[in-house]
Coordinates of C-alpha atoms in Angstrom, one line a residue:
X634 CA 15.8 24.8 -109.1
X635 CA 12.0 23.7 -109.5
X636 CA 9.2 26.4 -109.0
X637 CA 7.0 25.4 -105.8
X638 CA 3.2 25.9 -106.9
X639 CA 1.1 25.8 -103.8
X640 CA -2.9 25.8 -103.6
X641 CA -4.9 27.0 -100.8
X642 CA -2.2 29.6 -100.1
X643 CA -4.4 31.4 -97.7
X644 CA -4.5 28.4 -95.0
X645 CA -2.3 27.9 -92.1
X646 CA -0.1 25.1 -93.4
X647 CA 0.3 26.6 -96.8
X648 CA 1.0 30.3 -95.7
X649 CA 3.7 29.0 -93.5
X650 CA 5.0 26.5 -96.1
X651 CA 5.2 29.4 -98.7
X652 CA 6.9 31.7 -96.1
X653 CA 9.4 28.9 -95.4
X654 CA 10.3 28.7 -99.1
X655 CA 10.6 32.5 -100.0
X656 CA 13.0 32.8 -97.0
X657 CA 15.1 30.1 -98.5
X658 CA 15.4 32.1 -101.6
X659 CA 12.7 29.6 -103.7
X660 CA 10.4 30.7 -106.2
X661 CA 6.8 30.3 -105.4
X662 CA 3.5 30.8 -107.2
X663 CA 0.8 31.1 -104.5
X664 CA -2.7 29.8 -105.7
X665 CA -6.0 31.0 -103.7
X666 CA -9.6 31.5 -104.1
X667 CA -9.1 34.8 -102.1
X668 CA -6.0 36.0 -103.9
X669 CA -6.2 39.7 -102.7
X670 CA -5.4 38.4 -98.9
X671 CA -2.5 36.0 -99.6
X672 CA 0.5 38.2 -99.1
X673 CA -0.9 39.4 -95.9
X674 CA -1.2 35.9 -94.7
X675 CA 2.0 34.8 -95.9
X676 CA 3.6 38.1 -94.2
X677 CA 2.0 37.1 -90.9
X678 CA 3.5 33.7 -91.3
X679 CA 6.9 34.8 -92.3
X680 CA 7.0 37.0 -88.7
X681 CA 5.4 33.9 -87.0
X682 CA 8.4 31.8 -88.3
X683 CA 11.0 34.5 -87.3
X684 CA 11.7 35.6 -90.7
X685 CA 11.5 39.3 -92.2
X686 CA 8.3 39.9 -94.0
X687 CA 9.9 41.3 -97.2
X688 CA 10.1 38.3 -99.2
X689 CA 6.2 38.2 -99.4
X690 CA 6.8 41.1 -102.0
X691 CA 8.1 38.8 -104.5
X692 CA 5.3 36.1 -104.1
X693 CA 3.6 35.6 -107.5
X694 CA -0.1 35.1 -106.5
X695 CA -2.9 33.6 -108.8
X696 CA -6.7 33.1 -108.4
X697 CA -7.7 29.4 -107.8
X698 CA -11.2 27.8 -108.7
X699 CA -11.2 24.3 -107.7
X700 CA -14.5 23.7 -109.7
X701 CA -13.2 25.3 -112.8
X702 CA -11.3 23.6 -115.9
X703 CA -7.6 23.9 -115.1
X704 CA -8.6 25.2 -112.0
X705 CA -9.4 28.6 -113.8
X706 CA -5.4 28.9 -113.9
X707 CA -3.4 30.8 -116.6
X708 CA -1.7 27.2 -117.0
X709 CA 1.1 28.5 -119.5
X710 CA 2.4 30.7 -116.8
X711 CA 2.1 28.5 -113.6
X712 CA 3.5 25.5 -115.3
X713 CA 6.0 27.0 -117.8
X714 CA 9.0 25.0 -115.8
X715 CA 9.3 22.0 -113.9
X716 CA 7.5 22.4 -110.6
X717 CA 6.7 20.9 -106.9
X718 CA 2.9 21.1 -106.8
X719 CA 1.6 21.2 -103.4
X720 CA -2.0 20.4 -103.1
X721 CA -2.8 21.8 -99.6
X722 CA -6.1 23.2 -100.4
X723 CA -8.9 21.5 -98.2
X724 CA -12.2 21.9 -96.4
X725 CA -11.5 21.2 -92.7
X726 CA -14.7 20.7 -90.8
X727 CA -16.0 18.1 -88.4
X728 CA -19.6 19.4 -88.3
X729 CA -22.4 17.3 -89.8
X730 CA -24.4 18.2 -92.9
X731 CA -21.2 19.4 -94.6
X732 CA -20.8 16.0 -96.7
X733 CA -21.7 17.7 -100.2
X734 CA -19.0 20.4 -99.5
X735 CA -16.4 18.3 -98.4
X736 CA -17.0 16.0 -101.4
X737 CA -16.7 18.8 -103.7
X738 CA -13.6 20.4 -102.3
X739 CA -11.6 17.3 -100.9
X740 CA -12.5 14.9 -103.3
X741 CA -13.6 16.5 -106.6
X742 CA -11.5 19.6 -106.0
X743 CA -8.4 17.3 -105.4
X744 CA -9.3 15.3 -108.6
X745 CA -9.5 18.5 -110.8
X746 CA -6.0 19.5 -109.3
X747 CA -4.4 16.5 -109.9
X748 CA -5.6 16.2 -113.4
X749 CA -4.8 19.9 -114.1
X750 CA -1.1 19.0 -113.1
X751 CA -1.1 15.9 -114.9
X752 CA -2.2 17.9 -118.2
X753 CA 0.3 20.6 -117.9
X754 CA 3.2 19.9 -115.5
X755 CA 6.6 19.8 -117.2
X756 CA 8.9 16.7 -116.8
X757 CA 10.7 16.7 -113.7
X758 CA 7.8 17.9 -111.7
X759 CA 6.4 16.5 -108.7
X760 CA 2.9 16.3 -107.2
X761 CA 2.5 16.4 -103.2
X762 CA -0.8 16.1 -101.3
X763 CA -1.1 17.3 -98.0
X764 CA -3.1 14.4 -96.3
X765 CA -4.0 13.7 -92.6
X766 CA -2.6 10.7 -90.6
X767 CA -6.3 10.3 -89.2
X768 CA -7.6 9.1 -92.6
X769 CA -7.3 6.0 -90.7
X770 CA -10.6 6.3 -89.5
X771 CA -11.5 4.6 -86.3
X772 CA -9.5 1.5 -87.4
X773 CA -6.5 2.9 -85.0
X774 CA -5.1 -0.6 -84.2
X775 CA -1.5 0.3 -85.3
X776 CA 0.7 1.2 -86.1
X777 CA -1.2 2.7 -89.0
X778 CA 1.1 1.6 -92.1
X779 CA 2.8 3.9 -94.5
X780 CA 0.7 2.5 -97.5
X781 CA -2.0 3.5 -99.5
X782 CA -5.3 3.1 -98.0
X783 CA -8.4 1.0 -99.1
X784 CA -11.9 1.7 -99.3
X785 CA -14.0 2.0 -96.2
X786 CA -17.5 3.2 -95.6
X787 CA -18.0 6.5 -93.9
X788 CA -19.1 5.0 -90.7
X789 CA -15.3 3.7 -90.2
X790 CA -14.4 7.1 -89.8
X791 CA -14.8 9.8 -86.7
X792 CA -16.2 12.2 -89.2
X793 CA -16.6 13.1 -93.1
X794 CA -13.6 15.0 -93.2
X795 CA -11.6 11.8 -92.5
X796 CA -13.6 10.0 -95.0
X797 CA -13.1 12.9 -97.9
X798 CA -9.3 13.0 -97.2
X799 CA -9.0 9.1 -97.5
X800 CA -11.2 9.2 -100.9
X801 CA -8.6 12.0 -102.0
X802 CA -5.6 9.4 -101.4
X803 CA -7.3 6.5 -103.2
X804 CA -7.7 8.5 -106.4
X805 CA -4.2 9.8 -106.0
X806 CA -2.8 6.2 -105.5
X807 CA -4.6 5.2 -108.9
X808 CA -2.8 8.1 -110.7
X809 CA -0.4 8.1 -113.7
X810 CA 1.9 10.3 -111.5
X811 CA 2.0 7.9 -108.7
X812 CA 3.1 5.0 -111.4
X813 CA 5.6 7.0 -112.4
X814 CA 7.1 8.0 -109.3
X815 CA 6.4 11.4 -109.4
X816 CA 3.5 12.0 -106.6
X817 CA 3.2 11.6 -103.0
X818 CA 1.1 12.0 -99.8
X819 CA 2.5 13.7 -96.5
X820 CA 0.1 12.9 -94.0
X821 CA 0.1 15.5 -91.2
X822 CA -1.0 15.1 -87.6
X823 CA -2.8 17.8 -85.4
X824 CA -1.2 21.2 -86.6
X825 CA -0.5 23.7 -83.7
X826 CA 1.4 26.9 -83.4
X827 CA 5.1 27.6 -83.4
X828 CA 7.2 25.4 -81.3
X829 CA 9.3 28.0 -79.8
X830 CA 6.7 31.0 -79.5
X831 CA 3.5 29.2 -79.3
X832 CA 1.9 31.6 -81.8
X833 CA -0.8 30.2 -83.9
X834 CA -2.7 31.5 -86.9
X835 CA -5.5 29.2 -86.9
X836 CA -8.5 28.2 -85.0
X837 CA -8.8 24.7 -86.0
X838 CA -8.3 21.2 -84.2
X839 CA -6.8 21.8 -80.6
X840 CA -7.7 25.5 -81.0
X841 CA -11.6 24.9 -81.5
X842 CA -11.5 22.7 -78.4
X843 CA -9.5 25.4 -76.2
X844 CA -12.1 28.0 -77.3
X845 CA -15.0 26.0 -76.2
X846 CA -13.5 25.1 -72.9
X847 CA -12.5 28.7 -72.3
X848 CA -16.1 30.0 -72.8
X849 CA -17.4 27.8 -70.2
X850 CA -14.3 28.3 -67.6
X851 CA -14.5 32.0 -67.9
X852 CA -18.6 32.0 -67.8
X853 CA -18.6 29.6 -64.8
X854 CA -15.0 29.4 -63.1
X855 CA -14.1 26.5 -61.0
X856 CA -16.4 23.9 -62.5
X857 CA -15.3 20.2 -62.9
X858 CA -15.8 18.5 -66.2
X859 CA -15.3 14.9 -67.4
X860 CA -14.8 14.1 -70.8
X861 CA -15.0 10.5 -72.2
X862 CA -11.1 9.4 -73.4
X863 CA -9.6 6.2 -74.2
X864 CA -7.5 4.8 -71.1
X865 CA -4.2 5.9 -73.3
X866 CA -5.7 8.6 -75.3
X867 CA -3.0 10.7 -77.1
X868 CA -2.4 13.3 -79.6
X869 CA 0.0 13.8 -82.6
X870 CA 0.6 17.4 -82.1
X871 CA 2.9 18.8 -84.6
X872 CA 4.1 22.5 -84.6
X873 CA 3.6 24.3 -87.8
X874 CA 7.5 25.3 -87.9
X875 CA 8.9 22.1 -87.5
X876 CA 6.4 20.5 -89.7
X877 CA 7.0 22.6 -92.8
X878 CA 10.6 22.2 -92.4
X879 CA 10.0 18.5 -92.9
X880 CA 7.7 19.0 -96.0
X881 CA 10.6 21.3 -97.6
X882 CA 13.2 18.2 -97.1
X883 CA 10.7 15.8 -98.2
X884 CA 10.3 17.9 -101.3
X885 CA 13.9 17.8 -102.1
X886 CA 14.5 14.5 -101.5
X887 CA 15.7 12.3 -104.6
X888 CA 13.4 9.1 -104.2
X889 CA 11.0 10.2 -101.4
X890 CA 8.3 7.2 -100.1
X891 CA 4.9 7.5 -101.6
X892 CA 3.3 7.6 -98.3
X893 CA 4.8 9.5 -95.4
X894 CA 3.5 10.2 -91.8
X895 CA 4.7 13.5 -91.1
X896 CA 4.3 12.9 -87.2
X897 CA 6.7 11.9 -84.3
X898 CA 6.2 8.7 -82.3
X899 CA 6.3 10.5 -78.9
X900 CA 2.6 11.9 -78.8
X901 CA 1.0 13.9 -76.3
X902 CA -1.1 12.2 -73.5
X903 CA -4.5 13.5 -73.5
X904 CA -4.0 13.6 -69.6
X905 CA -1.2 15.9 -69.8
X906 CA -3.1 18.3 -72.3
X907 CA -5.7 18.5 -69.7
X908 CA -3.4 19.1 -66.9
X909 CA -1.9 22.2 -68.9
X910 CA -5.3 23.5 -69.6
X911 CA -6.5 23.4 -66.0
X912 CA -3.2 25.3 -65.2
X913 CA -4.1 28.0 -67.5
X914 CA -8.1 28.3 -67.1
X915 CA -10.3 28.3 -64.2
X916 CA -11.9 24.8 -64.7
X917 CA -10.7 21.3 -64.1
X918 CA -11.1 18.9 -66.9
X919 CA -10.8 15.0 -66.1
X920 CA -10.3 12.4 -68.5
X921 CA -12.8 9.7 -67.5
X922 CA -13.5 6.5 -69.4
X923 CA -17.1 5.6 -71.0
X924 CA -17.6 3.0 -68.1
X925 CA -17.0 5.7 -65.4
X926 CA -19.4 8.2 -67.2
X927 CA -22.1 5.4 -67.5
X928 CA -21.9 4.6 -63.9
X929 CA -22.2 8.1 -62.9
X930 CA -23.7 10.2 -65.7
X931 CA -23.1 14.0 -66.6
X932 CA -24.7 16.5 -64.7
X933 CA -26.3 19.2 -66.6
X934 CA -23.0 21.6 -66.9
X935 CA -20.6 18.5 -67.8
X936 CA -23.4 17.6 -70.6
X937 CA -23.5 20.9 -72.1
X938 CA -19.7 21.4 -72.2
X939 CA -19.4 17.7 -74.2
X940 CA -22.2 18.9 -76.2
X941 CA -20.4 21.8 -77.6
X942 CA -17.0 20.0 -77.7
X943 CA -18.2 17.0 -79.2
X944 CA -16.8 17.4 -82.6
X945 CA -13.3 17.8 -81.9
X946 CA -13.2 16.0 -78.3
X947 CA -14.1 12.7 -80.4
X948 CA -10.3 12.4 -81.0
X949 CA -9.8 11.8 -77.1
X950 CA -11.7 8.4 -77.5
X951 CA -9.1 6.7 -79.3
X952 CA -5.3 5.7 -79.2
X953 CA -3.4 6.5 -82.0
X954 CA -0.1 4.8 -83.2
X955 CA 1.2 5.7 -86.8
X956 CA 4.1 4.1 -88.6
X957 CA 6.7 6.7 -88.7
X958 CA 10.6 7.5 -89.9
X959 CA 12.8 9.7 -87.9
X960 CA 13.7 11.4 -91.1
X961 CA 10.5 12.8 -91.5
X962 CA 9.2 13.2 -88.0
X963 CA 9.2 16.6 -86.5
X964 CA 10.6 16.9 -83.2
X965 CA 8.4 15.8 -80.3
X966 CA 6.3 18.3 -78.4
X967 CA 7.7 18.6 -74.8
X968 CA 5.7 19.6 -71.9
X969 CA 7.6 22.9 -72.0
X970 CA 6.3 23.1 -75.5
X971 CA 2.8 22.3 -74.7
X972 CA 2.3 24.5 -72.0
X973 CA 3.7 27.4 -74.5
X974 CA 1.2 26.3 -77.2
X975 CA -1.7 26.4 -74.8
X976 CA -0.7 29.6 -72.8
X977 CA 0.0 31.6 -76.2
X978 CA -3.7 30.8 -77.2
X979 CA -5.3 31.6 -74.0
X980 CA -3.3 34.6 -73.6
X981 CA -3.6 36.3 -77.1
X982 CA -5.5 33.8 -79.5
X983 CA -8.8 33.6 -77.7
X984 CA -11.7 35.9 -78.7
X985 CA -12.6 38.7 -76.2

């Protein structure tokens, strides 16, 4: 049995991955910059996943510094045995003027994690990069293949976060570990809460959009707001519980493919998402084409809402089609699951 070494352990995906592995009896070393809060985050994730939280007590936690030699780790301990090293640590932001931070964490930090692994990992180890399916940028004529990507300038991406994740993949593709068949990338979709309860321990992605819409809906109820959308706009929503189960299976496979989209081909139409939000909040969201908005420009309220939501709502302006395989795909998000995800966050996740 290989030890699982997981960096970015305080994050949404990593904490649930750690919880799942601990519940299965696996040995895990969690690496995090704020190591003192890891056990609490993992205990929360275990409860969210429906497990007893006691396995969090046997978790080994070590400090992580992506910008220090060997990540600031006690490498003789961390790499004492063959391991699966999960590089999950990342800066996730769609806001402008964060380019330098994104390069430092998602590109230079990823390169340091890979170099540390390659210097110290024992034979029989495996390196897994948690990527994003949306590293495809705005070139979404699909299906986007499960191939290593090529270089593209930053203006071919919706935001610099996507560009930074593409750069991390390119660096990994050129590594010794990939040449030896000991490394791979798992490209995730839009991470959301638990498929059966709707509970979400994150405010990113879909939940950032919901937070903005709820603020305006509660402040000025009953308004009608158009958002610019592709006629067939869709999202690859992936519940955290089913996603981490697929990641665990990927790590256990004998010869996994080097690039995998951990998404389902059955996507959530943005119009369906808007219908669920409209049923749960006092607002009417309408998917409109850019041509319709050009012919009838936004009113003041619509303009303000669109301005506040623009960094996440930009994903509504595209249709996405990713190559995928049923063995790696989390189950599709059904209308019932979608309602559960939105209603839990509206009821319990929003700030007062």
